[in-house]
Amino acid sequence: MPPNKHSPALSSGSASVQDYVKVIYSFTEWQDEPISSSQLANRLGVANSSVSEMVRKLVELGLAIHEPYSAVELSDEGRRLALAMVRRHRLLETFLVQELDYAWDEVHDEAELLEHTVSDTFIERLSAKLGYPHRDPHGDPIPDAHGTVDIPQAHQLAILDAGHTGRITRISDSNPALLRFLSAEDIGLDDHVEVIGRKPFGGPVVVRVGTAGRDRELDLGDEAASALWVFSDKPHAGCALAT
Amino acid sequence: MPPNKHSPALSSGSASVQDYVKVIYSFTEWQDEPISSSQLANRLGVANSSVSEMVRKLVELGLAIHEPYSAVELSDEGRRLALAMVRRHRLLETFLVQELDYAWDEVHDEAELLEHTVSDTFIERLSAKLGYPHRDPHGDPIPDAHGTVDIPQAHQLAILDAGHTGRITRISDSNPALLRFLSAEDIGLDDHVEVIGRKPFGGPVVVRVGTAGRDRELDLGDEAASALWVFSDKPHAGCALAT
DNA sequence: ACAGTTTTTTCGGCATGCCTAAATTTATCG
DNA sequence: CGATAAATTTAGGCATGCCGAAAAAACTGT
């Protein structure tokens, strides 16, 4: 056993370790399949070989589970750490928007850096100051201090069949430009959506969106339609591409 | 010339570089002598050899001026960077105390970490939110966004002669335990002080302190008396040890 | 001024995390 | 099945910052 306490509670690990663990976790937050090495490399912007190395380290640290040549999964310990990081990230984003008047699309990168630096004390005081929020500005659920999250049932707009109606529960924050576009189109969290259909040959998705009565029809490209997650009005929202 | 723009404005440098520059600067903020290698090593908690290396790098980066075997000084560029870091540190401390209810003695370490991570945007928004403060919770002056500071005329209580009276302008934040002691003794910023004298054989300094009318006499050990800086009521406060 | 002490610098080494290039394993398809 | 393609891992290197030990320079006191 390396210089590693029995159950390191949340003794973090380096910023890199935290990043890896968070990405591994996030990959399965709204989907299911565990992440592969190259997907990890992609999301982290590092070479595949770096991932191999680091994953070995994560396994040594007891944070990940990994059979050579197969997907990477988190141990309970790893998931705890990941959830702590996700909590940090989302609370920081909420803080930046609510207290420092950051725009929607500006918060991600700043939070990405800060999450490795702030102390647990900082995070808990922040949470208190913000009124113990459960959802961040993009609609992502904020785990509580013990690592409990509830992940709302939601589907990407891109995979919903025509006719579906629902509410936008979450908007992926991974592309700031896309967030600016959505903001310009006045599409926001909790807006109503109705899927009208899809233009032929993989064309844009046509939807009707809007807050309250003010709704309008518009075309959404694939990236936009994938970034929008909707909580369907139909209880058992089937969706075409569900495999 | 290394991969270094002409006048990198404030393109920071690594956290280490920032720390070195800040310590070099801080050393002369209230005194005058430039800092020596071993003093630098001491304050940074690193080996002398590490300092030699890093100082060479600082010179390469155009941040420091250094003749072998003599003290280290900052270039204009280095001073700019140092002031930016000091600004960050002090604004962060102010924020932690005012907005997140940190105690006086808890803020230093957290700010020390955060100052390397937050963006300029963050700092400017924070400054606005706090109402553009000029003094941090320990009384240290906060440089403005352009790197202008005014450093109040102040002397360490430890070196003032008997009879001096003044106001506590600044309380060094380098020792949290000492801050807790002072807080327990109810000694705070802007309190009035009168130096009564010094007990024999390098004994404690006897002072009379207090807010408004509620003042009392007490003995202060050398460390405490050195941490307290007072703005003297006498215009040309002479002091015994001034050399 | 010069022998001894102190300060500073130089010299290899180490750890972390990243890279490219070269194996190696796994997957795919005729 | 086997050849080729794709994914993964190993091997060797690089940069940053740190260290201890040893060499070099700078202060000391008599």
Coordinates of C-alpha atoms in Angstrom, one line a residue, chain B residues 3-228:
Chain B
P3 CA 9.3 32.6 -25.0
N4 CA 8.6 35.9 -23.3
K5 CA 6.7 38.8 -24.8
H6 CA 8.2 42.2 -24.7
S7 CA 6.3 43.5 -21.8
P8 CA 4.2 40.6 -20.6
A9 CA 1.8 43.0 -19.0
L10 CA 0.8 40.6 -16.2
S11 CA 1.1 37.2 -17.9
S12 CA 1.8 36.0 -14.4
G13 CA 4.4 33.2 -14.6
S14 CA 4.0 30.0 -12.6
A15 CA 2.7 30.0 -9.1
S16 CA 6.3 29.5 -7.9
V17 CA 7.5 32.6 -9.8
Q18 CA 4.6 34.5 -8.3
D19 CA 5.5 33.4 -4.8
Y20 CA 9.1 34.4 -5.1
V21 CA 8.3 37.8 -6.6
K22 CA 5.7 38.4 -3.9
V23 CA 8.1 37.5 -1.1
I24 CA 10.9 39.7 -2.5
Y25 CA 8.5 42.5 -2.7
S26 CA 6.9 42.1 0.7
F27 CA 10.3 42.1 2.4
T28 CA 10.7 45.7 1.5
E29 CA 7.2 46.8 1.9
W30 CA 7.6 48.0 5.5
Q31 CA 11.4 48.0 5.8
D32 CA 13.9 48.8 3.2
E33 CA 16.9 46.4 2.8
P34 CA 16.5 44.1 -0.1
I35 CA 16.2 40.4 0.7
S36 CA 19.1 37.9 0.7
S37 CA 19.0 34.5 -0.8
S38 CA 18.8 32.7 2.5
Q39 CA 16.1 35.0 3.8
L40 CA 14.2 34.2 0.7
A41 CA 14.7 30.5 1.1
N42 CA 13.5 30.8 4.7
R43 CA 10.3 32.7 3.9
L44 CA 9.5 30.4 1.1
G45 CA 10.4 27.2 3.0
V46 CA 12.7 25.9 0.3
A47 CA 16.4 25.1 0.2
N48 CA 19.0 27.8 -0.6
S49 CA 19.9 25.9 -3.8
S50 CA 16.3 26.2 -5.0
V51 CA 16.5 29.9 -4.5
S52 CA 19.6 30.2 -6.5
E53 CA 18.1 28.4 -9.4
M54 CA 14.8 30.3 -9.3
V55 CA 16.4 33.7 -9.0
R56 CA 18.4 32.9 -12.1
K57 CA 15.1 32.2 -13.8
L58 CA 13.5 35.4 -12.5
V59 CA 16.4 37.4 -13.9
E60 CA 16.0 35.6 -17.3
L61 CA 12.3 36.5 -17.2
G62 CA 13.2 40.1 -16.5
L63 CA 11.5 40.1 -13.2
A64 CA 14.4 40.4 -10.9
I65 CA 17.8 42.1 -10.7
H66 CA 20.6 40.1 -9.1
E67 CA 24.4 40.3 -8.9
P68 CA 25.8 36.9 -7.8
Y69 CA 26.3 36.7 -4.1
S70 CA 24.3 39.8 -3.3
A71 CA 20.7 40.6 -2.5
V72 CA 17.8 40.1 -4.8
E73 CA 15.8 43.1 -6.1
L74 CA 12.8 43.4 -8.4
S75 CA 12.8 45.0 -11.8
D76 CA 9.9 47.3 -12.6
E77 CA 8.2 44.4 -14.3
G78 CA 8.8 42.3 -11.3
R79 CA 7.3 44.9 -9.0
R80 CA 4.3 45.1 -11.2
L81 CA 3.8 41.4 -10.9
A82 CA 4.3 41.5 -7.2
L83 CA 1.8 44.3 -6.7
A84 CA -0.7 42.4 -8.7
M85 CA -0.2 39.4 -6.5
V86 CA -0.4 41.5 -3.3
R87 CA -3.6 43.0 -4.6
R88 CA -5.0 39.6 -5.3
H89 CA -4.0 38.3 -1.9
R90 CA -5.5 41.2 0.1
L91 CA -8.7 41.4 -1.9
L92 CA -9.2 37.7 -1.4
E93 CA -8.6 38.0 2.4
T94 CA -11.1 40.9 2.5
F95 CA -13.6 38.8 0.6
L96 CA -13.2 35.8 2.9
V97 CA -13.7 37.8 6.0
Q98 CA -16.5 40.0 4.7
E99 CA -18.5 37.6 2.6
L100 CA -17.7 34.1 3.8
D101 CA -17.4 34.9 7.5
Y102 CA -13.9 33.7 7.9
A103 CA -12.1 34.6 11.0
W104 CA -9.2 37.0 10.9
D105 CA -6.7 34.2 11.4
E106 CA -8.1 31.8 8.9
V107 CA -7.8 33.8 5.8
H108 CA -4.1 33.9 5.1
D109 CA -3.5 30.3 3.9
E110 CA -6.6 30.2 1.8
A111 CA -5.8 33.5 0.1
E112 CA -2.2 32.3 -0.5
L113 CA -3.5 29.4 -2.6
L114 CA -6.3 31.3 -4.4
E115 CA -4.2 34.2 -5.4
H116 CA -2.5 32.0 -8.0
T117 CA -5.7 30.7 -9.5
V118 CA -8.2 33.4 -9.8
S119 CA -8.4 35.4 -13.1
D120 CA -8.0 39.1 -13.4
T121 CA -11.7 39.3 -14.2
F122 CA -12.5 37.6 -10.9
I123 CA -10.4 40.0 -9.0
E124 CA -11.9 43.1 -10.6
R125 CA -15.4 41.8 -10.1
L126 CA -14.5 41.0 -6.5
S127 CA -13.1 44.4 -5.9
A128 CA -16.3 46.0 -7.2
K129 CA -18.5 43.8 -5.1
L130 CA -16.5 44.7 -2.0
G131 CA -16.7 48.4 -2.8
Y132 CA -13.2 48.9 -4.0
P133 CA -11.5 48.6 -0.6
H134 CA -8.1 50.1 0.1
R135 CA -7.2 48.1 3.2
D136 CA -7.5 44.4 4.0
P137 CA -8.7 42.9 7.3
H138 CA -5.2 43.2 8.8
G139 CA -4.8 46.8 7.7
D140 CA -2.5 46.1 4.8
P141 CA -3.0 48.5 1.9
I142 CA -4.5 47.0 -1.2
P143 CA -2.8 48.2 -4.4
D144 CA -5.2 49.4 -7.1
A145 CA -5.6 47.7 -10.5
H146 CA -2.8 49.8 -11.9
G147 CA -0.3 48.8 -9.2
T148 CA -0.5 51.9 -7.1
V149 CA -0.3 51.6 -3.3
D150 CA 0.2 54.1 -0.6
I151 CA 1.9 52.6 2.3
P152 CA 1.1 54.4 5.5
Q153 CA 3.8 55.6 7.7
A154 CA 3.9 53.1 10.6
H155 CA 6.3 51.6 13.1
Q156 CA 6.4 48.3 14.8
L157 CA 5.3 48.6 18.4
A158 CA 8.4 46.7 19.5
I159 CA 10.7 49.5 18.5
L160 CA 8.8 52.5 19.8
D161 CA 10.1 54.3 22.9
A162 CA 8.0 54.8 26.0
G163 CA 5.6 57.6 25.8
H164 CA 4.6 57.1 22.2
T165 CA 0.9 57.1 21.4
G166 CA -0.8 56.2 18.2
R167 CA -3.3 54.0 16.4
I168 CA -2.8 50.4 15.3
T169 CA -2.6 50.6 11.5
R170 CA -1.6 47.1 10.6
I171 CA -1.3 43.7 12.2
S172 CA 1.0 41.2 10.5
D173 CA -0.9 38.2 9.4
S174 CA 2.0 35.8 9.2
N175 CA 1.2 33.9 12.4
P176 CA -2.4 32.7 12.8
A177 CA -1.9 31.7 16.5
L178 CA -0.7 35.2 17.3
L179 CA -3.8 36.6 15.5
R180 CA -6.0 34.4 17.7
F181 CA -4.2 35.7 20.8
L182 CA -4.7 39.3 19.8
S183 CA -8.3 38.6 19.0
A184 CA -8.8 37.0 22.4
E185 CA -7.1 40.0 24.0
D186 CA -9.6 42.1 22.0
I187 CA -6.9 44.0 20.2
G188 CA -8.0 45.2 16.8
L189 CA -7.2 47.4 13.9
D190 CA -7.4 51.1 14.7
D191 CA -7.2 50.7 18.4
H192 CA -5.4 53.4 20.3
V193 CA -2.0 52.5 21.9
E194 CA 0.3 54.1 24.3
V195 CA 3.7 52.7 25.0
I196 CA 4.2 52.7 28.7
G197 CA 7.7 51.2 28.8
R198 CA 9.6 48.0 28.7
K199 CA 10.2 45.6 31.5
P200 CA 13.8 45.1 32.3
F201 CA 16.2 42.7 30.6
G202 CA 14.4 42.5 27.2
G203 CA 11.1 41.8 29.0
P204 CA 7.7 42.5 27.5
V205 CA 6.6 45.9 26.3
V206 CA 3.9 47.4 28.5
V207 CA 1.2 49.2 26.6
R208 CA -2.1 50.8 27.1
V209 CA -4.6 49.8 24.4
G210 CA -8.2 50.1 23.7
T211 CA -11.0 51.3 21.5
A212 CA -12.5 54.6 22.5
G213 CA -12.6 54.9 26.3
R214 CA -12.3 51.2 27.2
D215 CA -8.5 51.0 27.4
R216 CA -6.4 48.7 29.6
E217 CA -2.8 48.1 30.3
L218 CA -1.1 44.9 29.2
D219 CA 2.2 43.2 28.6
L220 CA 3.1 42.2 25.1
G221 CA 5.9 39.7 24.2
D222 CA 8.3 40.5 21.5
E223 CA 6.5 38.6 18.7
A224 CA 3.3 40.4 19.4
A225 CA 4.9 43.8 19.7
S226 CA 6.6 43.2 16.4
A227 CA 3.4 42.2 14.6
L228 CA 1.6 45.4 15.6

